[in-house]
Amino acid sequence: YQRRVHGDSQSEKMECPHLTPAYISAPSASRLIYKDECTKCYTTNKDEKGIDVCLKCFNGSCCSALMHTDIHVVKNSHPIVLNMHSVLKNPEVSKEPIVVSKVAIGVAGGIDHKPEDYEMVTKVHCYVCKKDLSKTNPLLTPIVDFIVASHSAVESTQISEWEQEIKSCVHSEKLVQPLESIKPLDTSTPIHCGECPLNNNLWFCLTCGHLGCGREGAQGTGGKSHAINHNKSTGHPVVVKMGTITPEGKASLYCYACDKDTLDPNLSAHLIPFGIDVKKQVKTEKTTAELELALNLAFSLSQTFEKGMKFSPLYGPSLTGIENIGNTCYIASVLQLLFSLPEFVARYYDTSMKHMNDCTKFPPDCFHCQMAKIAYGLCSGVYSQPKKEKKILYEGITKEEIEKEHFYQEGIKPHMFKTFFGKGNPDYSSNQQQDAALYFAYLVDKIEKAESIAKVADPTNIFRFETECKLKCLKCGIAKYNKFQQPFLRFPIYLPEGKADDSVVVSLDKCLELFCKDEIVEIICPRCKTTTQFTKTNRLLSFPKVLVLSAQREYNEGMMLKKILAKLDIPEEKLNLEPFRAGPHPVDEAVFEDGDGGAEEEPEINVGFLNELMHTGIPELGAKHALLRTGNSSSEVAISWYFDNMADPTLALPIPKKEKSNYNCDCRQYRTFDELWIYKGAS
């Protein structure tokens, strides 16, 4: 098939023999429309020739150099497409500089994140007949209108991820407003918290009219938690955020009794006793949902300002950036790590063009298409080209800086990759921030499973290694050895004199020494049948080709979760792991085997969940403990629990049997290694 040239005004718009149900599909609200970018590469509808949307399966494909539309037409016999080209309405206006007086979003002097004004230019084309078709054709008009009006596949996914279904609750529906407690709001002077001078992030009690500031630390407002403290002292449940009330009667509301956002179907009536007329209100503050989105927009700046430093972008092959698409730093970190390795480049980038040309599967649902797409996006350099940046003027900018031209790269947005690999997982399909090390283990597991089916060399093998945990009872002398196969090593941070702030610099060697250091722990000895002291020792049984390390920075202090901010000194030369290698076992040492003790039966464990945990590299014994201690609830919960508690010495003990054990699934009966380490001051 010959690729057409867009904009050919001489094209004859005649009837086409392919305008039949065999080549076009009727509109359906359940269909995802891939109209933002090509499903096989990162070409978007803003590129020179736009995106072709197939009128049969609604796949989106590029008609540029990679010619993915031609491939789709040949492979699927879907010749009719709607070309969608997003064109800037007023290019001259877009060149005007942005004036910035503060690094902020949505406030005067902050950075304006409103999208530039584009219009969508569309045309229908048949690749077999090699001509444009009239959009007024009664067979085409409803389909074209449906595609143009519908959310794109990316938008539909984002809406489902960001949109929180907020409903009214019993406390807002049956709100009690005692007349004797109602205090009209005094608007003769600027309002502020009733207990401090704070004048933003204010929450108005719908029961009595108390005005209090938000939670301490919330959205960086400096709140003192006076609103929630009022709830604790009075029990008044529902508050509305001042500045979010609109003339339509909408606002950001929260119910402390339900501990979640809520709606008030009678908000207008509930505000009247306080002298507040919603029809006269002007929205001046962001709702909680808007604040969450705004925080993520901050990561989309083409230039990053941090502590007075400006970072310049790089360009070229394997220097492509990944744009944050909503708390996805963890995905970007893992992908940049993987595709910096020659094994992943060879497996997915070097074969990407061949797979894209040969594959007949629907790209959004194909593992190898998604890996090829992300590999091509990151490694080819096509999406890492310098583009002229819009000028940003700020206080103190020099004349030289004003005259200097700045450039940026657009990078890629891995929407489809995130959707494909997050499917079925409540954590990775959401827009919540996640742990990069856990996502790394999750992705390694997904890749291993897919490559085992394809029966090709698995590039994740370069990460796998074994550790050995030895426990020795100081009372009876019995020892227990357990092997753990892992894709990464999580280690504690060595803190000299217990200091945890960012002024401390510690060496990686010291941290690994702490991980392998003999430690005294108190656990139940399966031979002594009582709590005794054990020595616990971690060692490496094998070394991977590529060692992925993850520092354990979080710890609990009382009821507060805190983070160690100490900096790690990573050696530039090769890291010598030989001192941490496990040695031979003593010949005369008494060893406790899993079969010792004579118990008859292990507690019931979900075999399906067990297999999923073991596929991630978690050893069978550790996987069983994780499932039992999380109540066999789900593999995701157990995996998360395991990696949070993998240093717990009790994970090396046999699973207590039903008849002879007082095994309690509540893991709080055990003191984990992390807890002991913090308790002892990293001794």
XYZ file of C-alpha atoms in Angstrom:
683
model
C 0.000 0.000 0.000
C 1.259 3.430 -0.846
C 1.430 6.025 1.900
C -0.646 9.092 1.144
C 0.436 12.707 1.453
C -1.794 14.693 3.806
C -3.301 17.890 2.590
C -3.667 16.847 -1.055
C -6.411 19.254 -2.066
C -6.788 17.496 -5.420
C -8.020 14.245 -3.793
C -11.331 13.160 -5.198
C -13.904 12.534 -2.523
C -15.879 9.831 -4.210
C -17.737 6.906 -2.768
C -15.536 4.046 -1.605
C -16.404 0.321 -1.950
C -14.935 -0.255 1.549
C -17.675 1.740 3.286
C -19.286 -1.416 4.673
C -19.567 -3.002 8.171
C -16.633 -5.238 7.233
C -14.313 -2.209 7.315
C -15.984 0.253 9.700
C -17.522 -0.198 13.155
C -20.536 1.443 14.720
C -19.841 3.833 17.628
C -19.762 2.249 21.093
C -19.187 3.975 24.418
C -17.266 0.930 25.673
C -14.556 1.233 22.989
C -11.246 2.908 23.770
C -10.189 5.405 21.113
C -6.411 5.606 20.580
C -6.284 9.110 19.130
C -3.514 10.757 21.177
C -0.490 8.764 20.068
C 0.517 5.784 17.946
C 0.141 2.486 19.804
C 3.521 1.307 18.453
C 5.600 4.452 18.968
C 5.395 7.865 20.652
C 4.327 9.892 17.606
C 1.390 12.097 18.699
C -1.445 13.903 16.967
C 0.601 17.112 17.296
C 3.285 15.755 14.988
C 3.503 16.973 11.413
C 1.124 14.385 9.927
C -0.975 13.585 12.969
C -2.405 10.192 13.928
C -4.593 7.832 11.912
C -7.465 6.281 13.880
C -8.717 3.034 12.372
C -12.481 3.178 11.805
C -12.762 -0.580 12.380
C -10.822 -1.213 15.622
C -10.040 2.413 16.700
C -6.309 1.698 16.880
C -4.096 4.765 16.576
C -1.094 4.638 14.251
C 1.418 7.046 12.796
C 1.677 7.895 9.114
C 5.182 9.348 9.395
C 8.554 7.687 8.771
C 7.758 4.486 10.710
C 4.559 4.004 8.654
C 2.686 2.088 11.348
C -0.607 2.872 9.601
C 0.594 1.019 6.495
C 1.563 -1.971 8.646
C -1.820 -1.935 10.403
C -3.721 -1.767 7.110
C -1.766 -4.681 5.603
C -1.884 -6.906 8.694
C -5.546 -6.350 9.528
C -7.213 -5.343 6.241
C -8.581 -2.198 7.897
C -8.160 0.403 5.113
C -10.290 3.344 6.317
C -8.878 5.794 8.869
C -9.686 9.158 10.405
C -6.581 11.312 10.376
C -6.436 13.614 13.409
C -3.955 16.468 13.426
C -3.788 18.853 16.387
C -2.727 22.274 15.099
C -1.737 25.310 17.146
C -4.337 28.052 16.600
C -2.087 31.044 17.191
C 1.623 30.186 16.998
C 2.660 33.808 17.633
C 0.894 33.982 21.024
C 2.621 30.780 22.123
C 5.999 32.479 21.659
C 5.267 35.163 24.259
C 7.371 34.670 27.417
C 5.977 33.521 30.770
C 6.637 35.973 33.610
C 7.413 34.133 36.859
C 7.902 35.822 40.231
C 7.720 32.666 42.350
C 8.058 28.932 41.889
C 4.387 28.123 42.442
C 1.371 26.863 40.583
C -2.062 28.420 40.282
C -1.186 31.665 42.118
C -0.315 35.161 40.970
C 3.249 35.200 39.698
C 3.392 31.426 39.439
C 3.783 29.309 36.348
C 0.696 29.125 34.149
C -0.011 25.519 33.205
C -3.028 26.141 30.958
C -2.555 24.155 27.740
C -1.877 26.108 24.597
C -4.828 26.588 22.279
C -5.014 23.815 19.667
C -7.660 22.863 17.144
C -8.216 19.403 15.710
C -8.126 19.069 11.920
C -9.610 15.786 10.654
C -10.045 13.959 7.370
C -11.161 10.450 6.387
C -8.929 8.452 4.067
C -9.023 5.007 2.436
C -5.580 3.483 2.019
C -6.727 0.948 -0.585
C -8.545 3.451 -2.788
C -5.806 5.986 -2.006
C -8.233 8.886 -1.638
C -9.927 11.078 0.953
C -13.608 10.502 1.703
C -16.304 12.993 2.593
C -17.031 13.221 6.315
C -20.625 14.111 5.443
C -21.272 10.606 4.169
C -24.127 9.266 6.378
C -22.089 6.129 7.118
C -19.081 8.151 8.291
C -20.599 11.161 10.058
C -21.714 9.382 13.280
C -18.388 7.532 13.580
C -16.299 10.658 13.002
C -18.401 12.689 15.435
C -18.129 9.898 18.013
C -14.321 9.692 17.740
C -13.839 13.468 17.919
C -16.182 13.857 20.912
C -14.970 10.816 22.877
C -12.230 10.764 25.475
C -9.040 9.259 24.131
C -7.779 5.972 25.589
C -5.220 7.938 27.607
C -7.842 10.365 28.913
C -10.211 7.524 29.824
C -7.463 5.800 31.799
C -6.386 9.008 33.535
C -9.953 9.819 34.515
C -10.440 6.390 36.057
C -7.132 6.759 37.920
C -7.574 10.309 39.185
C -11.313 10.496 39.616
C -12.356 9.654 43.120
C -16.010 8.733 43.394
C -17.269 11.093 46.080
C -20.721 10.477 47.478
C -22.738 12.082 50.199
C -22.655 10.376 53.580
C -25.197 9.982 56.378
C -23.591 12.889 58.270
C -24.008 15.362 55.406
C -27.449 14.076 54.433
C -28.755 14.298 58.020
C -26.710 17.261 59.186
C -27.883 18.696 62.527
C -27.558 22.470 62.981
C -28.688 23.472 66.520
C -29.884 27.089 66.371
C -28.232 27.935 69.696
C -24.778 26.923 68.398
C -24.909 28.658 64.995
C -22.569 31.614 64.702
C -22.973 33.755 61.526
C -19.740 34.331 59.627
C -18.358 37.850 59.992
C -17.267 38.954 56.513
C -16.745 42.636 57.365
C -13.012 41.932 57.767
C -10.753 39.403 56.003
C -11.430 35.945 57.423
C -8.798 33.848 59.158
C -8.639 30.814 61.406
C -10.526 31.368 64.665
C -7.472 30.288 66.650
C -4.509 31.552 64.616
C -3.731 34.176 61.929
C -3.735 31.684 59.015
C -5.973 32.969 56.188
C -5.853 30.096 53.663
C -6.751 26.411 53.699
C -9.622 27.247 56.061
C -12.389 24.747 56.874
C -15.833 25.921 57.936
C -17.864 23.739 60.317
C -21.386 23.255 58.947
C -22.760 22.500 62.414
C -21.716 25.633 64.325
C -19.736 27.881 61.954
C -16.302 27.384 63.538
C -13.530 28.397 61.144
C -10.324 26.391 61.521
C -7.122 25.870 59.554
C -6.197 22.606 57.866
C -4.040 19.774 59.109
C -0.458 20.426 60.033
C 1.751 20.026 56.986
C -1.168 19.691 54.549
C -0.326 21.102 51.094
C 2.463 23.174 52.600
C 0.066 25.758 54.084
C 1.493 25.799 57.588
C -1.815 24.649 59.070
C -2.102 23.999 62.812
C -4.880 21.363 62.642
C -7.393 23.657 64.369
C -10.280 22.384 62.205
C -9.745 18.730 63.081
C -9.082 19.628 66.722
C -12.494 21.311 66.775
C -14.030 18.069 65.498
C -12.282 16.082 68.226
C -13.606 18.363 70.958
C -17.171 18.758 69.639
C -17.868 15.791 67.379
C -19.130 18.096 64.625
C -18.519 15.969 61.513
C -18.753 17.944 58.256
C -16.630 20.894 57.118
C -16.434 22.826 53.847
C -13.258 24.397 52.512
C -13.613 28.150 52.212
C -12.809 29.524 48.782
C -14.004 26.392 46.983
C -17.740 27.194 47.106
C -19.181 27.904 43.657
C -22.468 29.622 42.665
C -23.683 26.178 41.519
C -23.511 24.934 45.102
C -20.412 22.795 44.666
C -17.451 22.773 47.042
C -14.750 20.665 48.634
C -16.235 19.009 51.737
C -14.823 16.551 54.253
C -16.474 14.336 56.844
C -14.265 13.649 59.872
C -16.638 10.948 61.108
C -16.278 8.990 57.847
C -12.669 10.168 57.355
C -13.162 10.933 53.665
C -14.352 13.546 51.176
C -18.106 13.895 50.973
C -20.897 15.719 49.142
C -23.660 17.787 50.657
C -26.791 17.700 48.475
C -28.208 20.593 50.538
C -25.084 22.712 50.844
C -26.841 25.919 49.794
C -29.520 25.493 52.493
C -26.943 24.520 55.132
C -24.940 27.712 54.507
C -27.892 30.135 54.686
C -28.058 30.159 58.538
C -24.470 31.469 58.558
C -25.322 34.308 56.155
C -23.534 32.682 53.202
C -25.303 32.891 49.832
C -23.703 30.428 47.421
C -24.892 32.458 44.409
C -22.575 35.289 45.487
C -19.539 33.062 46.059
C -16.443 33.177 43.889
C -14.093 30.208 43.810
C -10.652 31.386 44.969
C -8.950 28.205 46.234
C -8.261 24.792 44.767
C -10.263 21.786 45.861
C -8.352 18.857 47.355
C -8.581 17.007 44.014
C -7.229 20.026 42.128
C -4.369 20.367 44.587
C -3.395 16.762 43.992
C -3.328 17.338 40.239
C -1.425 20.607 40.617
C 1.283 18.922 42.665
C 1.834 16.486 39.827
C 1.884 19.229 37.219
C 4.923 20.600 39.014
C 6.909 17.696 37.600
C 6.051 18.663 34.018
C 8.177 21.818 33.891
C 10.656 21.791 31.041
C 13.199 23.366 33.404
C 13.616 22.286 37.017
C 14.540 24.740 39.743
C 15.895 23.308 42.986
C 17.779 25.266 45.643
C 18.801 27.871 43.058
C 20.120 25.312 40.542
C 18.893 24.987 36.974
C 19.337 21.656 35.225
C 20.055 21.526 31.502
C 18.576 18.710 29.414
C 20.639 16.251 27.384
C 19.834 14.930 23.925
C 20.417 11.924 21.733
C 20.152 8.109 21.770
C 19.639 6.617 25.244
C 19.254 10.150 26.655
C 15.468 10.384 26.399
C 13.522 11.674 29.388
C 10.301 10.242 30.792
C 7.636 12.785 31.663
C 5.845 12.367 34.961
C 2.219 11.402 34.263
C 1.006 11.460 37.866
C 3.234 10.192 40.692
C 5.130 7.961 38.274
C 8.713 8.807 39.301
C 9.084 5.210 40.447
C 8.265 3.910 36.947
C 10.686 6.347 35.307
C 13.483 5.364 37.714
C 13.069 1.658 37.005
C 12.769 2.043 33.219
C 15.824 4.297 32.961
C 17.782 1.743 35.011
C 16.693 -1.225 32.887
C 17.381 0.394 29.520
C 20.802 1.619 30.563
C 21.833 -2.065 30.533
C 23.068 -3.702 27.296
C 21.065 -6.886 27.969
C 17.758 -4.992 27.860
C 18.814 -2.878 24.890
C 19.770 -6.008 22.943
C 16.603 -7.913 23.857
C 14.014 -5.176 23.258
C 15.491 -2.244 21.300
C 17.563 -4.152 18.753
C 14.516 -6.301 17.916
C 11.893 -3.558 18.241
C 11.472 -2.712 14.549
C 11.204 -6.353 13.509
C 8.591 -7.094 16.164
C 6.550 -4.015 15.297
C 6.548 -5.002 11.625
C 5.698 -8.679 12.251
C 3.295 -8.638 15.219
C -0.409 -9.095 14.480
C -1.641 -8.631 18.058
C -3.442 -5.492 19.237
C -0.462 -3.383 20.466
C -2.011 -2.110 23.752
C -2.539 -5.751 24.813
C 0.806 -7.189 23.663
C 3.713 -7.538 26.113
C 6.370 -7.497 23.407
C 4.793 -4.487 21.641
C 4.892 -2.514 24.862
C 8.498 -3.496 25.598
C 9.507 -2.687 22.008
C 7.699 0.654 22.158
C 9.306 1.764 25.425
C 12.728 0.518 24.224
C 12.454 2.434 20.936
C 11.221 5.506 22.789
C 14.125 5.538 25.250
C 17.000 4.286 23.115
C 16.470 5.580 19.574
C 16.979 9.281 20.318
C 13.992 10.167 18.087
C 12.160 11.728 21.059
C 15.268 13.373 22.488
C 15.678 16.207 20.005
C 16.272 19.809 21.150
C 13.241 22.050 20.806
C 13.200 25.789 21.377
C 11.840 26.614 24.796
C 9.344 29.288 25.696
C 11.151 32.045 27.591
C 10.595 32.283 31.345
C 11.208 35.717 32.854
C 11.791 35.985 36.588
C 12.974 38.577 39.092
C 16.684 39.231 38.811
C 17.097 37.685 35.355
C 20.060 39.152 33.472
C 19.983 40.673 29.988
C 22.335 37.938 28.829
C 19.933 35.282 30.117
C 16.958 36.969 28.391
C 18.764 36.977 25.054
C 19.998 33.410 25.390
C 17.976 30.722 23.648
C 17.012 27.690 25.722
C 16.057 24.287 24.435
C 14.327 21.236 25.852
C 13.351 17.735 24.839
C 9.784 16.478 24.977
C 10.710 12.959 26.015
C 8.017 10.291 26.225
C 4.882 9.698 28.276
C 4.560 5.982 29.113
C 0.757 5.953 29.524
C 0.245 2.707 27.628
C 3.158 0.952 29.370
C 1.787 1.925 32.786
C -1.713 0.769 31.876
C -0.542 -2.574 30.456
C 1.718 -3.549 33.357
C -0.575 -2.121 36.025
C -3.634 -4.021 34.804
C -5.166 -5.988 37.664
C -2.857 -4.483 40.290
C -4.545 -1.903 42.569
C -1.239 -0.199 43.415
C 0.349 0.121 39.980
C -2.895 0.950 38.171
C -3.470 3.922 40.482
C -1.889 7.375 40.481
C -0.438 6.946 43.943
C 3.305 7.076 44.555
C 4.884 3.635 44.971
C 8.184 2.154 46.098
C 10.607 1.918 43.154
C 12.326 -1.226 44.481
C 9.013 -3.064 44.823
C 7.988 -1.988 41.321
C 11.347 -3.215 40.048
C 10.693 -6.667 41.580
C 7.124 -6.622 40.196
C 8.301 -5.732 36.681
C 11.127 -8.296 36.762
C 8.537 -10.947 37.641
C 6.249 -9.872 34.765
C 9.156 -9.954 32.301
C 10.349 -13.359 33.530
C 6.882 -14.878 33.084
C 6.453 -13.417 29.591
C 9.890 -14.525 28.420
C 9.388 -18.035 29.787
C 6.317 -18.313 27.548
C 8.253 -16.909 24.574
C 11.107 -19.356 25.381
C 13.854 -16.808 24.831
C 16.730 -15.629 26.981
C 15.415 -13.705 29.969
C 17.369 -10.444 30.461
C 16.289 -10.292 34.127
C 18.604 -13.215 34.936
C 21.414 -10.687 35.341
C 19.782 -9.482 38.587
C 19.174 -12.766 40.397
C 21.328 -13.937 43.289
C 20.990 -15.880 46.541
C 21.489 -14.815 50.140
C 21.858 -17.064 53.146
C 20.449 -16.337 56.589
C 21.908 -18.328 59.485
C 20.182 -18.492 62.873
C 21.959 -20.233 65.754
C 20.392 -20.831 69.167
C 22.727 -19.810 71.984
C 21.000 -22.231 74.350
C 20.940 -25.549 72.476
C 23.445 -24.727 69.728
C 21.159 -25.799 66.884
C 21.533 -23.833 63.635
C 19.119 -23.118 60.815
C 20.147 -22.070 57.279
C 17.771 -20.577 54.739
C 18.409 -19.532 51.166
C 16.679 -16.531 49.621
C 16.651 -15.872 45.854
C 16.267 -12.140 45.262
C 16.261 -9.640 42.388
C 17.652 -6.853 44.604
C 19.295 -6.380 47.993
C 17.625 -4.162 50.571
C 20.051 -3.074 53.280
C 19.952 -0.942 56.444
C 21.828 2.359 56.610
C 24.769 2.572 58.988
C 24.439 5.700 61.134
C 27.447 6.908 63.127
C 26.259 8.073 66.560
C 22.649 7.561 65.451
C 22.521 10.752 63.328
C 19.965 10.524 60.529
C 19.943 13.996 58.892
C 21.291 14.916 55.467
C 24.566 16.251 56.906
C 25.727 12.667 57.449
C 27.561 10.808 54.671
C 27.970 7.053 55.116
C 29.813 4.560 52.928
C 28.054 1.704 51.170
C 30.651 -0.704 52.590
C 29.604 0.221 56.134
C 25.944 -0.424 55.275
C 26.716 -3.840 53.808
C 28.813 -4.666 56.867
C 25.797 -3.800 59.011
C 23.586 -6.047 56.852
C 26.006 -8.970 57.332
C 26.928 -8.249 60.942
C 26.223 -10.918 63.592
C 23.264 -9.850 65.653
C 21.588 -11.107 68.798
C 17.835 -11.618 68.415
C 15.213 -13.196 70.642
C 12.817 -15.614 68.944
C 11.109 -18.919 69.678
C 13.524 -21.823 69.219
C 11.759 -24.736 67.472
C 13.961 -27.188 69.382
C 13.923 -25.584 72.856
C 10.213 -24.717 72.486
C 10.775 -21.410 74.235
C 12.014 -17.915 73.519
C 15.808 -17.909 73.461
C 18.628 -15.776 72.119
C 19.920 -16.451 68.625
C 22.785 -15.108 66.597
C 21.558 -14.005 63.181
C 23.946 -13.689 60.236
C 23.262 -12.653 56.630
C 25.654 -13.565 53.819
C 25.653 -13.630 50.013
C 25.638 -17.119 48.480
C 26.050 -15.905 44.900
C 26.768 -12.669 43.099
C 24.623 -11.320 40.228
C 26.043 -9.754 37.091
C 24.190 -6.556 38.052
C 23.501 -5.919 41.729
C 20.484 -3.702 42.410
C 20.592 -2.115 45.856
C 17.774 -0.517 47.844
C 18.409 1.390 51.059
C 15.955 0.844 53.922
C 15.367 4.487 54.863
C 11.989 4.345 56.613
C 11.624 3.420 60.256
C 9.063 3.754 63.023
C 9.661 5.945 66.026
C 6.745 5.469 68.347
C 3.675 5.955 66.149
C 5.523 8.132 63.607
C 7.012 6.892 60.324
C 10.322 8.666 59.775
C 12.955 8.692 57.060
C 16.735 8.539 57.274
C 18.111 11.418 55.199
C 21.798 10.451 55.413
C 23.663 10.496 52.086
C 25.247 7.346 50.680
C 28.806 7.398 49.365
C 28.822 5.000 46.404
C 32.337 3.913 45.329
C 33.287 4.843 41.771
C 35.466 1.757 41.469
C 34.145 -1.808 41.532
C 32.471 -2.823 44.763
C 34.265 -5.727 46.481
C 31.593 -8.133 47.762
C 33.964 -10.963 48.666
C 33.984 -10.106 52.412
C 30.200 -10.694 52.414
C 30.266 -14.132 50.758
C 28.886 -17.092 52.759
C 31.512 -19.632 53.802
C 31.242 -23.422 54.206
C 29.076 -24.757 57.047
C 30.938 -26.244 60.068
C 31.096 -30.047 59.746
C 30.182 -30.772 63.366
C 27.360 -28.217 63.585
C 23.873 -29.441 64.573
C 21.419 -28.241 61.944
C 17.656 -27.953 62.340
C 15.831 -29.335 59.317
C 12.294 -28.390 58.278
C 11.029 -31.889 59.068
C 12.250 -31.873 62.694
C 9.700 -31.642 65.494
C 7.147 -34.223 64.382
C 4.241 -31.856 63.779
C 1.661 -33.143 61.360
C 0.281 -30.281 59.286
C 1.073 -26.749 58.155
C -1.594 -24.024 58.300
C -3.607 -23.643 55.084
C -1.924 -21.421 52.487
C -3.372 -20.143 49.199
C -1.336 -22.054 46.602
C -2.082 -19.559 43.812
C -0.821 -16.646 45.909
C 2.195 -18.733 46.978
C 3.195 -19.328 43.354
C 2.864 -15.615 42.547
C 5.158 -14.693 45.437
C 7.731 -17.309 44.472
C 7.709 -16.005 40.879
C 8.952 -12.651 42.195
C 12.010 -14.378 43.661
C 10.683 -14.643 47.215
C 11.783 -17.970 48.745
C 9.051 -20.484 49.506
C 9.462 -20.275 53.276
C 9.424 -16.464 53.281
C 6.409 -16.460 50.959
C 4.489 -18.772 53.299
C 5.243 -16.575 56.319
C 4.165 -13.448 54.396
C 0.863 -15.017 53.353
C 0.111 -16.316 56.834
C 0.918 -13.012 58.497
C -1.302 -11.104 56.066
C -4.170 -13.558 56.423
C -3.879 -14.996 52.877
C -5.625 -11.803 51.738
C -3.830 -11.245 48.406
C -0.484 -11.754 46.715
C 0.057 -7.960 46.406
C -0.389 -7.386 50.149
C 1.886 -10.325 50.966
C 4.608 -9.172 48.555
C 4.552 -5.673 50.021
C 4.649 -7.083 53.559
C 7.559 -9.394 52.724
C 9.792 -6.673 51.302
C 8.988 -4.420 54.251
C 9.895 -7.203 56.696
C 12.391 -9.340 54.764
C 15.050 -8.819 57.460
C 12.780 -10.318 60.142
C 14.720 -13.323 61.538
C 11.517 -15.302 62.114
C 11.129 -15.621 58.336
C 13.962 -18.147 58.455
C 12.083 -20.422 60.878
C 9.955 -23.361 59.764
C 6.224 -22.806 59.489
C 4.738 -23.971 62.842
C 2.362 -26.912 62.430
C -1.296 -26.698 63.395
C -1.460 -29.261 66.208
C 1.658 -28.334 68.128
C 1.974 -24.622 67.492
C 0.589 -21.473 69.025
C 1.372 -19.695 65.757
C -0.339 -16.346 65.615
C -0.836 -14.648 62.257
C -0.432 -11.301 63.996
C 3.170 -10.465 63.150
C 3.354 -8.027 66.065
C 4.284 -10.889 68.385
C 7.684 -10.860 66.663
C 10.255 -8.099 66.740
C 11.578 -7.550 63.248
C 15.215 -6.881 62.446
C 14.424 -3.305 61.410
C 12.730 -2.648 64.750
C 15.637 -4.158 66.684
C 18.119 -2.109 64.710
C 16.332 1.158 65.434
C 15.748 0.183 69.052
C 19.429 -0.563 69.602
C 20.601 2.558 67.825
C 22.124 0.587 64.947
C 24.368 -1.317 67.316
